[in-house]
JSON list of C-alpha atoms (C1' of nucleotides) in Angstrom, two decimals:
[
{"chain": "I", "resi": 1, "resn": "UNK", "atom": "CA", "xyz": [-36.58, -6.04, -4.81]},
{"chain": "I", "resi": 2, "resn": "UNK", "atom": "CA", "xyz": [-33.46, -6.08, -2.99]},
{"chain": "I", "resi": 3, "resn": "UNK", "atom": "CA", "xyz": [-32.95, -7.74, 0.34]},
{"chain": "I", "resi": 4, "resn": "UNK", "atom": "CA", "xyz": [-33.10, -6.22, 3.22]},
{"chain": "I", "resi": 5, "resn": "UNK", "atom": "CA", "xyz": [-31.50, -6.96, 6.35]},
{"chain": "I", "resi": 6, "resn": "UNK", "atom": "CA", "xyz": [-34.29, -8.33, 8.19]},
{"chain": "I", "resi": 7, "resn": "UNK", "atom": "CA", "xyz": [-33.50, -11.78, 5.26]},
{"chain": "I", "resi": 8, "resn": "UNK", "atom": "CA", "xyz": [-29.82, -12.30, 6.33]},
{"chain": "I", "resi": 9, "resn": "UNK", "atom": "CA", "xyz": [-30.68, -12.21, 10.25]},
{"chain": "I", "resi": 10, "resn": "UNK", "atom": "CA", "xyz": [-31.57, -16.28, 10.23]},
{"chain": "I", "resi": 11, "resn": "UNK", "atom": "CA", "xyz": [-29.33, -19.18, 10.43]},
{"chain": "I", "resi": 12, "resn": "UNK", "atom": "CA", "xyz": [-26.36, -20.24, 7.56]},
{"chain": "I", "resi": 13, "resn": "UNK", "atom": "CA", "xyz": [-28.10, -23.27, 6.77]},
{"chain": "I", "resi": 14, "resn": "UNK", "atom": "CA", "xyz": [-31.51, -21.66, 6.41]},
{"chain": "I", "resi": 15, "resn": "UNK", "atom": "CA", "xyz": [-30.24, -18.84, 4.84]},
{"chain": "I", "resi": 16, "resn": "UNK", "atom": "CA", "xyz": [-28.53, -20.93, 2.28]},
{"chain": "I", "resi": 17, "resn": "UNK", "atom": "CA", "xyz": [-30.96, -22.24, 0.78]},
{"chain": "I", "resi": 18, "resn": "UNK", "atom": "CA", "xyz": [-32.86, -19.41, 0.56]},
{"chain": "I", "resi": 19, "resn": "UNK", "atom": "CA", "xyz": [-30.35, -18.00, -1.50]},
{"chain": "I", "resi": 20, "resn": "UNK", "atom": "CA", "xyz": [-30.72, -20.01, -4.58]},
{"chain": "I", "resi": 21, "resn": "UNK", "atom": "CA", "xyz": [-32.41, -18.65, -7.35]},
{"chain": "I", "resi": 22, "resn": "UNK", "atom": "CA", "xyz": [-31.76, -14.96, -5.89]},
{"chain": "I", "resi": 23, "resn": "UNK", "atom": "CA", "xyz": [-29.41, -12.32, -8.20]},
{"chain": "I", "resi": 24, "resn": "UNK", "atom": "CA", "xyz": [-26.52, -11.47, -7.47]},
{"chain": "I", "resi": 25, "resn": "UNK", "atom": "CA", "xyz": [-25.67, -7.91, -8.30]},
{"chain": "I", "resi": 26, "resn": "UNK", "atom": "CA", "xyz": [-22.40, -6.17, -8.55]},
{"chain": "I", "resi": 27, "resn": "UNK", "atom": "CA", "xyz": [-22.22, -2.67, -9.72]},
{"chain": "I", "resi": 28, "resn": "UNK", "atom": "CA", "xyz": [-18.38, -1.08, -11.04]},
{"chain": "I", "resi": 29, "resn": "UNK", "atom": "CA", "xyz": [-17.08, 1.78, -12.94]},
{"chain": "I", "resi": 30, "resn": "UNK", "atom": "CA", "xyz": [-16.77, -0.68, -15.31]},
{"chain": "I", "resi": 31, "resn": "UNK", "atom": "CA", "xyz": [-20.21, -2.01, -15.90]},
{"chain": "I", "resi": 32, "resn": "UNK", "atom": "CA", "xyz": [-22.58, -4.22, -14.02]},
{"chain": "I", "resi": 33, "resn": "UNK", "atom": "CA", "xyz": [-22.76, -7.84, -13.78]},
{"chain": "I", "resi": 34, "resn": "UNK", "atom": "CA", "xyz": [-26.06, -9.65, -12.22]},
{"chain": "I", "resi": 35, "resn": "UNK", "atom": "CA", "xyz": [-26.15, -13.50, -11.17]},
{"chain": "I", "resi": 36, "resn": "UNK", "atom": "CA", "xyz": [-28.67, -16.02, -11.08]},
{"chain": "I", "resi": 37, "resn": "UNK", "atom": "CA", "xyz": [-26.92, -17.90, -7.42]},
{"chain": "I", "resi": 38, "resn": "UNK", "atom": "CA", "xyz": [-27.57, -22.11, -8.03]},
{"chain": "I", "resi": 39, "resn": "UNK", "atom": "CA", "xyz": [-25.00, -22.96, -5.71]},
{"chain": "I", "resi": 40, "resn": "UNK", "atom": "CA", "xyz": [-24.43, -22.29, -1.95]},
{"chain": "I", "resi": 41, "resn": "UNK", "atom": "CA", "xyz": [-22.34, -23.78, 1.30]},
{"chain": "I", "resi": 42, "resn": "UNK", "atom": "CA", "xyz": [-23.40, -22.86, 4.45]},
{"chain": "I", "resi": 43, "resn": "UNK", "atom": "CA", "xyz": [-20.43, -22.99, 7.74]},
{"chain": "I", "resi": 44, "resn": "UNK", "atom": "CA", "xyz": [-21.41, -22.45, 10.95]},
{"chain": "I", "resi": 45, "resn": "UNK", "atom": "CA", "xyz": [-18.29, -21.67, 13.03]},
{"chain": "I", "resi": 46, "resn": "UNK", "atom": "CA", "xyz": [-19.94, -23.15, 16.62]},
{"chain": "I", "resi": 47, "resn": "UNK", "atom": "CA", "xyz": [-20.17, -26.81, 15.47]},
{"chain": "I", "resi": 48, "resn": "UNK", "atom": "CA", "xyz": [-18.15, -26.53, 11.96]},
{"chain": "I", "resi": 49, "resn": "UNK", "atom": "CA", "xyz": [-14.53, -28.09, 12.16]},
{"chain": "I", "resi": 50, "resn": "UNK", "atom": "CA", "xyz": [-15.03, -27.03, 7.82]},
{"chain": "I", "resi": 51, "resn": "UNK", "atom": "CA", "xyz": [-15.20, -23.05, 8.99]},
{"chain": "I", "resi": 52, "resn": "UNK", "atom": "CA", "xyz": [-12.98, -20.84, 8.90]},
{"chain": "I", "resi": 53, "resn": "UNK", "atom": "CA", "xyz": [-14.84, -19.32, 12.42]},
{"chain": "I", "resi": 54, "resn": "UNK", "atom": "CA", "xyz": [-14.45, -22.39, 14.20]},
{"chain": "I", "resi": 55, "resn": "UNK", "atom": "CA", "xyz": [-11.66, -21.36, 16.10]},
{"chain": "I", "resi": 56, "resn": "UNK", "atom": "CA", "xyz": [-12.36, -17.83, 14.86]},
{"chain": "I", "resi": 57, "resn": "UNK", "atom": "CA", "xyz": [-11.37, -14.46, 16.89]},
{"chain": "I", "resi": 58, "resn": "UNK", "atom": "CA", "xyz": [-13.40, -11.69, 16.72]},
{"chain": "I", "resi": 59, "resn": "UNK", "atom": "CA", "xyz": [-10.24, -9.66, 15.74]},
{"chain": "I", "resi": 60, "resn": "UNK", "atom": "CA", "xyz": [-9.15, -12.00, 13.21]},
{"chain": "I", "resi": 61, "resn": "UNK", "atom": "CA", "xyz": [-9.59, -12.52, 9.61]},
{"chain": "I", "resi": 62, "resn": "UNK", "atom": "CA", "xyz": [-13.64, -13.25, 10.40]},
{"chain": "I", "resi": 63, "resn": "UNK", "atom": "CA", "xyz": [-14.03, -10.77, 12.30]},
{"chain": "I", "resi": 64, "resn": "UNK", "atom": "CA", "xyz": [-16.76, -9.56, 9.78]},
{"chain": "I", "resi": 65, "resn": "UNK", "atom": "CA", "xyz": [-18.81, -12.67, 10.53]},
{"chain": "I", "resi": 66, "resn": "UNK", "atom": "CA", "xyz": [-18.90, -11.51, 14.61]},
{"chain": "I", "resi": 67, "resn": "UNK", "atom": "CA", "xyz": [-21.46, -8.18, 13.17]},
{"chain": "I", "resi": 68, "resn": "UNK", "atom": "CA", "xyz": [-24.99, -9.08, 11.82]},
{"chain": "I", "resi": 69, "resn": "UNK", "atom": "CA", "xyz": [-25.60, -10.44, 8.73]},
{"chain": "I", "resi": 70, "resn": "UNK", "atom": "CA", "xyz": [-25.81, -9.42, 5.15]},
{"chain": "I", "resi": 71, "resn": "UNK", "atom": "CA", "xyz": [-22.29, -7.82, 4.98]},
{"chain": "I", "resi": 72, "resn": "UNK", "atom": "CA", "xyz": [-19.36, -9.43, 2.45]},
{"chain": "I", "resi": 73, "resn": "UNK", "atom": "CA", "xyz": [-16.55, -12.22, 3.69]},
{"chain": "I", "resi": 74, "resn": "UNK", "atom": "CA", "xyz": [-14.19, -12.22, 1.03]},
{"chain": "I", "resi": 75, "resn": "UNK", "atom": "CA", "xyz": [-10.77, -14.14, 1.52]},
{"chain": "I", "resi": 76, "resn": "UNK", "atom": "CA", "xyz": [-7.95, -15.29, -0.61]},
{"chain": "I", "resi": 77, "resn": "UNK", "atom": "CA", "xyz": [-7.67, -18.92, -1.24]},
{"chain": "I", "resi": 78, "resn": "UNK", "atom": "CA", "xyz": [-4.19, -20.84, -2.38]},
{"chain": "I", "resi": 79, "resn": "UNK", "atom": "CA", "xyz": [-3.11, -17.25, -2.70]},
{"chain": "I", "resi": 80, "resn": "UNK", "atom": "CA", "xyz": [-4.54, -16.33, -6.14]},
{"chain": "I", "resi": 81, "resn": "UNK", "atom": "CA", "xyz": [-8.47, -16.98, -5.76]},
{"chain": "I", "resi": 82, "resn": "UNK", "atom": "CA", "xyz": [-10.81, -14.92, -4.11]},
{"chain": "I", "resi": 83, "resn": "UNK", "atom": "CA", "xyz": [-14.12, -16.36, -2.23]},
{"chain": "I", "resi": 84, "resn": "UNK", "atom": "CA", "xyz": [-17.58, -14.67, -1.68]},
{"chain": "I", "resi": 85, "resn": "UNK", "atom": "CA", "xyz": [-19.42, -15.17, 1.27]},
{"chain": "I", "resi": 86, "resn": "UNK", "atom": "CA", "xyz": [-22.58, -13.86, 3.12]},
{"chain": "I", "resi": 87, "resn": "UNK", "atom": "CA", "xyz": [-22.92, -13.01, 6.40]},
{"chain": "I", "resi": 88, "resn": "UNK", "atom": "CA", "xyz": [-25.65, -14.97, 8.25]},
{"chain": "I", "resi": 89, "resn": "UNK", "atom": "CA", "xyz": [-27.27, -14.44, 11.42]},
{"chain": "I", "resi": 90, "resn": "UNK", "atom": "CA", "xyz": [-27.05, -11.55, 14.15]},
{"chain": "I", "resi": 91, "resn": "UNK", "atom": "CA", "xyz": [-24.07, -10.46, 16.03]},
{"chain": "I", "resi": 92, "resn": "UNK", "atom": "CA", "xyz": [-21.90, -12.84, 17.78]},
{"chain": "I", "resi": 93, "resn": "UNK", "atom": "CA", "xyz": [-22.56, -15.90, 15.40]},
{"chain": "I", "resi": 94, "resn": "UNK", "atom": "CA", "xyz": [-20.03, -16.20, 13.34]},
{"chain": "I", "resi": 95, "resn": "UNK", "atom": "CA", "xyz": [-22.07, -18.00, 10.44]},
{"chain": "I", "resi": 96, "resn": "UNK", "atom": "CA", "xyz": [-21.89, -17.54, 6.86]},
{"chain": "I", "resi": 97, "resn": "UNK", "atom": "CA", "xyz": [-23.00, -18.70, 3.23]},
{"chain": "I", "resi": 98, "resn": "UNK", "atom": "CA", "xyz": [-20.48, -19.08, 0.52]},
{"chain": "I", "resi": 99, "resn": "UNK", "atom": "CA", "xyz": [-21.92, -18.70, -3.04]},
{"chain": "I", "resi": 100, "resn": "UNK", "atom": "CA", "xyz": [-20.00, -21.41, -5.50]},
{"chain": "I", "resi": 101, "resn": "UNK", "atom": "CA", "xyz": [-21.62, -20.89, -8.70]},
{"chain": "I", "resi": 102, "resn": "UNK", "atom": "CA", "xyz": [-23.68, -18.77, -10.18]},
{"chain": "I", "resi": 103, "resn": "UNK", "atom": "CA", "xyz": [-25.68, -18.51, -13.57]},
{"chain": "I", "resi": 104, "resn": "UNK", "atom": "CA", "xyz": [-24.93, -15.05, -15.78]},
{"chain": "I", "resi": 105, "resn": "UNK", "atom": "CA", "xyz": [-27.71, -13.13, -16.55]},
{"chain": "I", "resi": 106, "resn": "UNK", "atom": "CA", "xyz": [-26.29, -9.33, -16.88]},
{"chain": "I", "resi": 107, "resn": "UNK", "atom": "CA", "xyz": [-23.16, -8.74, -18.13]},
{"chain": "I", "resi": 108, "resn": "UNK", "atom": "CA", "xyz": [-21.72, -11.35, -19.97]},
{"chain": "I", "resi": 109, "resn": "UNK", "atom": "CA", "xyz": [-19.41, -9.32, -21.89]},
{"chain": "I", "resi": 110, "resn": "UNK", "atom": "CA", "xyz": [-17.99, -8.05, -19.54]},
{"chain": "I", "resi": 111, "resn": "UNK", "atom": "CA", "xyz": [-17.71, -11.31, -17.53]},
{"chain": "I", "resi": 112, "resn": "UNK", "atom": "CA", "xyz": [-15.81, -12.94, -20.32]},
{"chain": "I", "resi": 113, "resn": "UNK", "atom": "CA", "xyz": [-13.50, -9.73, -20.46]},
{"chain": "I", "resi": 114, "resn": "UNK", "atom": "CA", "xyz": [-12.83, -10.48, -16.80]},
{"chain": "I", "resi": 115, "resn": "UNK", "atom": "CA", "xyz": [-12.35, -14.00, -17.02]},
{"chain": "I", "resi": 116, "resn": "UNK", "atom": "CA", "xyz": [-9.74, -13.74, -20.02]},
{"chain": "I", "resi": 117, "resn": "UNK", "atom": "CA", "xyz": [-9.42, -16.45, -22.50]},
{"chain": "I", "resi": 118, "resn": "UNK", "atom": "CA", "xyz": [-13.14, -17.09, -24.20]},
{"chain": "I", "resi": 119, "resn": "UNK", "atom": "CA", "xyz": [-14.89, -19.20, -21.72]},
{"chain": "I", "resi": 120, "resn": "UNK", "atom": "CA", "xyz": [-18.11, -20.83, -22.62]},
{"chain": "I", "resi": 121, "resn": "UNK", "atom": "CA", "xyz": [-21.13, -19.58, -20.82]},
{"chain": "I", "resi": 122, "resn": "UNK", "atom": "CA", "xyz": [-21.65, -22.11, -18.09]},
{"chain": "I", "resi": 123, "resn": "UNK", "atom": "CA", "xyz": [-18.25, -22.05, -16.84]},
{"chain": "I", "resi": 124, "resn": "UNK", "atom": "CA", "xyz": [-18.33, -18.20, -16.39]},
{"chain": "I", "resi": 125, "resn": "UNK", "atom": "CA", "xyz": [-19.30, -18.20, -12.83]},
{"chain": "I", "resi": 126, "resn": "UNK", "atom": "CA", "xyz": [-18.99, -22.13, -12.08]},
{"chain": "I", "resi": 127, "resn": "UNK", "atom": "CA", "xyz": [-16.99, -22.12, -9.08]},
{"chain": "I", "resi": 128, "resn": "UNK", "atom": "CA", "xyz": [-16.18, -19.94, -5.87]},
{"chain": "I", "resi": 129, "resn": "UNK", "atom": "CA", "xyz": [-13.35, -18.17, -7.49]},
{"chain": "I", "resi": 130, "resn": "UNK", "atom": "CA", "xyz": [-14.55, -18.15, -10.76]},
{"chain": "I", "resi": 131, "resn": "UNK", "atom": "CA", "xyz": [-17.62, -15.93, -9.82]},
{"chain": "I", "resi": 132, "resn": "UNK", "atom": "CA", "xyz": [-15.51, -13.76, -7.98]},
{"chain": "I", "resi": 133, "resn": "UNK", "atom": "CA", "xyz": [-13.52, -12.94, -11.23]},
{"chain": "I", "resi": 134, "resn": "UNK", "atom": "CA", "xyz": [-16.31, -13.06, -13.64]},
{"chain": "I", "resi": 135, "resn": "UNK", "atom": "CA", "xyz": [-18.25, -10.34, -10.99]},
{"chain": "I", "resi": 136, "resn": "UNK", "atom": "CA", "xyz": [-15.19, -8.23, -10.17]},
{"chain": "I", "resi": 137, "resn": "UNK", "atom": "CA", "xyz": [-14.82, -9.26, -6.57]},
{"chain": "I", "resi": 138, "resn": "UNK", "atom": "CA", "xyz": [-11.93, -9.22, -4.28]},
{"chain": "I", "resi": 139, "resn": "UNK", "atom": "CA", "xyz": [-10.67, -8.29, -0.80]},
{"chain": "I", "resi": 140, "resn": "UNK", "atom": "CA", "xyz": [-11.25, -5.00, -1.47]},
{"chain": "I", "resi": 141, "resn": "UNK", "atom": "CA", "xyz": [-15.26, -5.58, -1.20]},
{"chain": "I", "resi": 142, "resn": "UNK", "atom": "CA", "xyz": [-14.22, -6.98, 2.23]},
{"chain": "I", "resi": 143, "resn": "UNK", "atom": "CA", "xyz": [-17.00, -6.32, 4.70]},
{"chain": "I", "resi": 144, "resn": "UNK", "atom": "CA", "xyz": [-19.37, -4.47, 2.09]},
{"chain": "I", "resi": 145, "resn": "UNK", "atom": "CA", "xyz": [-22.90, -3.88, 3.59]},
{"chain": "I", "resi": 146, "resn": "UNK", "atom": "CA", "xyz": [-25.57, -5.87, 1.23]},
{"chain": "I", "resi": 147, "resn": "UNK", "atom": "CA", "xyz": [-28.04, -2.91, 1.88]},
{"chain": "I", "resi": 148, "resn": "UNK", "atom": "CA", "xyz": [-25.92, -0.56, 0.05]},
{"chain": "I", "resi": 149, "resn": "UNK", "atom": "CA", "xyz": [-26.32, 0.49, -3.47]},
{"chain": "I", "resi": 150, "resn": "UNK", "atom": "CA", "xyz": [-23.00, -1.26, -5.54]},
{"chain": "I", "resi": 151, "resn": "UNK", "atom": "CA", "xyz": [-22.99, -5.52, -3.54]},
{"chain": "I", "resi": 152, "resn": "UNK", "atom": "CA", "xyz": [-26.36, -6.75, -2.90]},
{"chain": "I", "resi": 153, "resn": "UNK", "atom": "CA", "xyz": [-28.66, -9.50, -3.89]},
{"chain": "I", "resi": 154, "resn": "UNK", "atom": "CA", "xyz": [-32.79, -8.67, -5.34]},
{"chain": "I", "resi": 155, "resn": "UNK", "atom": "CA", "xyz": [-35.28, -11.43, -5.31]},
{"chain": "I", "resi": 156, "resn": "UNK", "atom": "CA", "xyz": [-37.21, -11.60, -8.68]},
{"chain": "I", "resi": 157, "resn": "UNK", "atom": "CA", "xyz": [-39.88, -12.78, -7.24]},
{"chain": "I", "resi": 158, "resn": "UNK", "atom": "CA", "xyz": [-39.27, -16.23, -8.97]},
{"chain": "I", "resi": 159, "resn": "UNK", "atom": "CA", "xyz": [-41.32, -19.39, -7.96]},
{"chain": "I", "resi": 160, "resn": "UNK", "atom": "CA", "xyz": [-39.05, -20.99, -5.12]},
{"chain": "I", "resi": 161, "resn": "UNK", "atom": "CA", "xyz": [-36.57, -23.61, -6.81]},
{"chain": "I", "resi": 162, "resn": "UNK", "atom": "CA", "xyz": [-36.36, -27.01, -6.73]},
{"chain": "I", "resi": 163, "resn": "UNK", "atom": "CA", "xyz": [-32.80, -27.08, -4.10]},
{"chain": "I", "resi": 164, "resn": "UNK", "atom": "CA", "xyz": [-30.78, -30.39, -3.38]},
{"chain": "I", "resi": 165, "resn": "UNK", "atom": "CA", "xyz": [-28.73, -30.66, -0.43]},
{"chain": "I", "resi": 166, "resn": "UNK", "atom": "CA", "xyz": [-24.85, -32.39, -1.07]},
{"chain": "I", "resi": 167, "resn": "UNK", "atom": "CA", "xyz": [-21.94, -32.91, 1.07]},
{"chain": "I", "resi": 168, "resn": "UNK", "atom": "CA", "xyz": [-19.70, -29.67, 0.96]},
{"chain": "I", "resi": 169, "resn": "UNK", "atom": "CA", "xyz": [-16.81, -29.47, -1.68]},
{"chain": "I", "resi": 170, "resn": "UNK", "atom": "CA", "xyz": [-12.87, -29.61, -0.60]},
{"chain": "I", "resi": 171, "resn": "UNK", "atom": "CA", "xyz": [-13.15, -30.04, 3.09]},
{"chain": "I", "resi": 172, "resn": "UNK", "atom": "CA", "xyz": [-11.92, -33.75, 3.47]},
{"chain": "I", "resi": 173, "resn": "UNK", "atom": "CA", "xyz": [-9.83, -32.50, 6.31]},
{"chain": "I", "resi": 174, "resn": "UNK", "atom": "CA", "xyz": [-13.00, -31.11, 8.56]},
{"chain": "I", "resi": 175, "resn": "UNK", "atom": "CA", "xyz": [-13.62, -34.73, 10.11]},
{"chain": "I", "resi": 176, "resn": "UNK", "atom": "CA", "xyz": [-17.46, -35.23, 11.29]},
{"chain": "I", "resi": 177, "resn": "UNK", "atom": "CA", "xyz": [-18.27, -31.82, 9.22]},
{"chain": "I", "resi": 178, "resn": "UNK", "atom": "CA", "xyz": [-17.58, -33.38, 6.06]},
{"chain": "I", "resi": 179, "resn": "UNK", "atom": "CA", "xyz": [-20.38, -35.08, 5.45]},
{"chain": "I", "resi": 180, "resn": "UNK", "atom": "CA", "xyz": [-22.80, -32.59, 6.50]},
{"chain": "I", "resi": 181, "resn": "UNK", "atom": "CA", "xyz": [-25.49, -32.05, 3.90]},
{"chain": "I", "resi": 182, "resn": "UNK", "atom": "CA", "xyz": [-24.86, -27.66, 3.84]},
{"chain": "I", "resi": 183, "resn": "UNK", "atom": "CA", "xyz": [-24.75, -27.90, 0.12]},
{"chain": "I", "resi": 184, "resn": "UNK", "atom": "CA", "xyz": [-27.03, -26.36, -1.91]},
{"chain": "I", "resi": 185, "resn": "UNK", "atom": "CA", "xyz": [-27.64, -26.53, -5.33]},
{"chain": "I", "resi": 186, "resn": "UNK", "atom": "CA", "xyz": [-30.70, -25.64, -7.72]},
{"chain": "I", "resi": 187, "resn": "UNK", "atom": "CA", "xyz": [-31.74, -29.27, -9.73]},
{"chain": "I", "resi": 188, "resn": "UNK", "atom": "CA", "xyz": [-30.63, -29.64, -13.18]},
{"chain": "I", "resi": 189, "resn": "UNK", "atom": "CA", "xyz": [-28.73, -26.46, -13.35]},
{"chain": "I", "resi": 190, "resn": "UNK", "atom": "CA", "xyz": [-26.28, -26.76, -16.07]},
{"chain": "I", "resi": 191, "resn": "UNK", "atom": "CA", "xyz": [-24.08, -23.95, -13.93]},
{"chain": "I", "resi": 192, "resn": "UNK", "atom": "CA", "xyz": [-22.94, -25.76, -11.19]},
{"chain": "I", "resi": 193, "resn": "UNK", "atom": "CA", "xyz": [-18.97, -25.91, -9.91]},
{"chain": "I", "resi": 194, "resn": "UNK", "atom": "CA", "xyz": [-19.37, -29.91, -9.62]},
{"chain": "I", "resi": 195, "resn": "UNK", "atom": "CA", "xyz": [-22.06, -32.13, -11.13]},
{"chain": "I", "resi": 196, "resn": "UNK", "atom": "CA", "xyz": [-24.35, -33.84, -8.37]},
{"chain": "I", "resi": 197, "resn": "UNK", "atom": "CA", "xyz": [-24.34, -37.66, -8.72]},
{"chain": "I", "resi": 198, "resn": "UNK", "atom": "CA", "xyz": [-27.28, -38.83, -9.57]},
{"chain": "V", "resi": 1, "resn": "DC", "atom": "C1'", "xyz": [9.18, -16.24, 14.07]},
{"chain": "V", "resi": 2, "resn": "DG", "atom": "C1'", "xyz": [8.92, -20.14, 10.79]},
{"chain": "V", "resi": 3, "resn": "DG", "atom": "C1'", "xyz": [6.39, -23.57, 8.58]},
{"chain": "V", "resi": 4, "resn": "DA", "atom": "C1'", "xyz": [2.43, -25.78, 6.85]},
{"chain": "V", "resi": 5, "resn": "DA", "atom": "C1'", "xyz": [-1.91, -25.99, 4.70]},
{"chain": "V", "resi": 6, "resn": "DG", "atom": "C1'", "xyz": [-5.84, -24.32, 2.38]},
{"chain": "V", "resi": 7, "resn": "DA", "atom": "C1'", "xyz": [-14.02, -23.45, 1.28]},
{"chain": "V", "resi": 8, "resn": "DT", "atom": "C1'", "xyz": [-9.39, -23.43, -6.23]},
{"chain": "V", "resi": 9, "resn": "DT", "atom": "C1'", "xyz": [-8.38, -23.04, -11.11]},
{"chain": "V", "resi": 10, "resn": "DT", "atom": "C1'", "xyz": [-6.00, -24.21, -15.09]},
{"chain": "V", "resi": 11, "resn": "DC", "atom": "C1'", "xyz": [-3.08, -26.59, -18.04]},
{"chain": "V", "resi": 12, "resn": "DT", "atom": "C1'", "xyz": [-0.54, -30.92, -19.37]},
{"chain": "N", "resi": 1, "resn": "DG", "atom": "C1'", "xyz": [-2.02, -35.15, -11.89]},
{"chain": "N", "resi": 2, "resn": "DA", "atom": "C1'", "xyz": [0.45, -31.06, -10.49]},
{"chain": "N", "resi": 3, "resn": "DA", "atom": "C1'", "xyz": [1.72, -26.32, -10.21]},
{"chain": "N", "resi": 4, "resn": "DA", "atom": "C1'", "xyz": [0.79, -21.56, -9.04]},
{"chain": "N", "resi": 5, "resn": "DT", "atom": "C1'", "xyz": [1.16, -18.40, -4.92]},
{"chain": "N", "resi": 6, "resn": "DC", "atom": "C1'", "xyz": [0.21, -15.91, -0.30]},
{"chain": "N", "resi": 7, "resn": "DT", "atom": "C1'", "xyz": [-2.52, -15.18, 3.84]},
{"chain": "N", "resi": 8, "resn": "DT", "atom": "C1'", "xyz": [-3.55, -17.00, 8.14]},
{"chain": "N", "resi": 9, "resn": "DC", "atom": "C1'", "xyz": [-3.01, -19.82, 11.97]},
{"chain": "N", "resi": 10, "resn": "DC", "atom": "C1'", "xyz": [-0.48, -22.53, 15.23]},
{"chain": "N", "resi": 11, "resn": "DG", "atom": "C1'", "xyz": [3.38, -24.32, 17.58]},
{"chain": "N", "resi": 12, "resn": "DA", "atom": "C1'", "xyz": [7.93, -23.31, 19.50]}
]
DNA sequence: CGGAAGATTTCT
DNA sequence: GAAATCTTCCGA
């Protein structure tokens, strides 16, 4: 079944970890592509030198984040990658959960068209950008409502997965945040953006 | 208004 | 290990 709104209105950390194991599903006049999300980050602009909403203005590029959750951040990154993130929490907390890997399971095909050169499976959808490419996303999914009918994520009803929590990837320059543990990845998934030291 | 830096990917 | 490439934010 598909989420409804009532799942995104909790906190980023809580809500990332819910995530994993939930699909992914992005429908396009070109096809659809569903995937399997291992991988989450969760920033919480309050407390999170790491977020983007830290020093966030309601009129500003997070602006999205400001409305309740379960609508689509997407921004540009080093000016050629595009990241996916879901809105956490109820109005006026700018929170959010950025997916960072995710495991194909609809869509291959047209995945690998996406992603150009032959890519093996597992690197499909192994990183923030990567996903966003292999699924079709960009800005112009900006502030999509999850409840609709062509973004949103279903819960398959799977057994809950076994989740790890990491330090977050690429934000050496977020002092104290940086080692917060608001990574989230399923166990032994062979999908993941970085391997988890053992 | 200009400059710097970034929640990354890919190739050498 | 470094380049590619552009939006956003912050200081002047």
């Amino acid at each position: 079944m598909k989420l409804t709104r009532e799942f995104y209105q909790t906190d980023g950390v809580t809500l990332a970890q819910r995530l994993i194991g939930k699909v992914l599903v992005h429908r396009t006049a070109e096809g659809i592509t569903k995937g399997r999300i291992v991988e989450t980050e969760a920033y919480m602009g309050s407390i999170d030198k790491g977020a983007h909403s830290y020093r966030g203005r309601p009129d500003g590029r997070v602006s999205i984040q400001y409305g309740p959750g379960g609508f689509a951040y997407i921004y540009l990154i080093y000016g050629m990658h595009a990241c996916f993130n879901v809105v956490a929490n109820g109005e006026g907390t700018p929170e959010c959960v950025l997916l960072r890997a995710l495991e194909p399971v609809e869509g291959q095909e047209l995945m690998e068209k996406r992603r150009g050169s032959r890519k093996k499976e597992t690197d499909l959808c192994s990183g923030p950008g990567k996903l966003c490419q292999a699924m079709g996303l960009s800005r112009d999914q900006y502030g999509l409502d999850l409840t609709g009918d062509t973004l949103y994520i279903e819960d398959w009803g799977d057994p809950a997965p076994e989740i790890l929590a990491t330090p977050r990837i690429h934000i050496e320059y977020a002092q104290e945040a940086r080692d917060f543990l608001w990574r989230f990845v399923r166990k032994d998934s062979p999908f993941l953006s970085v391997k988890v030291p053992k």
